[in-house]
XYZ file of C-alpha atoms in Angstrom:
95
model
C 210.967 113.292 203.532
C 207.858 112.234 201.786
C 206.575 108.982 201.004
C 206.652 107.258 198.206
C 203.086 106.487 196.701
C 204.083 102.208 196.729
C 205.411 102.820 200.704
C 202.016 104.895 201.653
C 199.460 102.202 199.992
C 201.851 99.294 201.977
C 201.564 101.214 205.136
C 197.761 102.227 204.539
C 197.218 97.920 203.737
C 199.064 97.262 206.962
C 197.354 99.618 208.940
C 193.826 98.242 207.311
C 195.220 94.284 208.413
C 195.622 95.477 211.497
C 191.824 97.349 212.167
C 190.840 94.103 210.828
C 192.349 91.476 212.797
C 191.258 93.853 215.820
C 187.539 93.902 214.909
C 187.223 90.144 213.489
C 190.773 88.325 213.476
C 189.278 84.635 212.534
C 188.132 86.626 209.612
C 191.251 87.324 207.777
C 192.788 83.811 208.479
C 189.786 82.050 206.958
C 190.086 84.593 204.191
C 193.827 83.602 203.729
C 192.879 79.572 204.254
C 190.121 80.444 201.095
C 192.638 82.147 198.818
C 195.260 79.151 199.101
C 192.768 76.539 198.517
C 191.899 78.630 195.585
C 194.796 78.750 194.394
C 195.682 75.336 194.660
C 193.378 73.871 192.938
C 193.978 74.777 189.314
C 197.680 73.650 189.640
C 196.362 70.790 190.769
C 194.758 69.731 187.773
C 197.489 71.196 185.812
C 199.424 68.698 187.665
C 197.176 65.478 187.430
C 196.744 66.276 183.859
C 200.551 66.357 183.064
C 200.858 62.615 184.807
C 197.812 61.426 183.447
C 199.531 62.877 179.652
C 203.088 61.204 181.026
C 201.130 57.989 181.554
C 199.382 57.883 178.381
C 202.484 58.954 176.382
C 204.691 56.366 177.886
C 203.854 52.822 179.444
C 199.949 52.777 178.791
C 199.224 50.852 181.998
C 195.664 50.885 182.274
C 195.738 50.829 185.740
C 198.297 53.455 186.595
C 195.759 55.603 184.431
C 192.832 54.447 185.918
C 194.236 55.523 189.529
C 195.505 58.735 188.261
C 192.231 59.521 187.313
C 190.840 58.675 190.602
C 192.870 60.229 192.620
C 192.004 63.521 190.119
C 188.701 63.430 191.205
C 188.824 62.394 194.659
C 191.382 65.746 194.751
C 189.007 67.172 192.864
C 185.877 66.294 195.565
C 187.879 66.835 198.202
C 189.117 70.430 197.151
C 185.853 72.211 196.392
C 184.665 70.820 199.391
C 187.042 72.336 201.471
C 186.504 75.466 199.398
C 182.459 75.535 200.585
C 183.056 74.836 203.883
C 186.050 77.599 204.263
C 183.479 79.852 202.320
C 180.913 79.427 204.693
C 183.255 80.114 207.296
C 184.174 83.212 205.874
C 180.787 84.214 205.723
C 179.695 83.757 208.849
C 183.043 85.607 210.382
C 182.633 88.841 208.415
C 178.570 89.228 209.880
């Protein structure tokens, strides 16, 4: 029976994972760890930015704002920092 061209490129990606994690296998977790942060971060901001509007749109308590914010760029600082450093990571597992 042949394969189907969607069950020969999953079996070709699994077989690839699998040379990989054999040569370099802190390579494709980091890799995975970089993609999530990526990821996360827009929603993120989506997120803050929907509280911050809730805030704003409702009680208008300056200081619930004012921490909202704060904590949006702390999260902020704090992700693309962990995005550099997981980069670099990266980098130096796939030489």
């Amino acid at each position: 029976m042949k394969k189907s061209k969607k069950e020969s490129n999953f079996s070709l990606i699994t077989r690839a994972v699998k040379l990989l994690m054999k040569i370099c296998p802190k390579y494709i977790i980091w890799s995975i760890i970089l993609s999530i942060v990526e990821i996360i971060t827009p929603y993120f901001n989506l997120y803050m930015s929907a509280k911050i509007i809730n805030e704003l749109a409702t009680d208008l308590n300056k200081n619930e704002i004012l921490m909202l914010v704060i904590i949006t760029l702390v999260g902020n600082l704090v992700l693309s920092i962990l995005k550099r450093i997981v980069s670099i990571i990266t980098q130096l597992h796939n030489n």
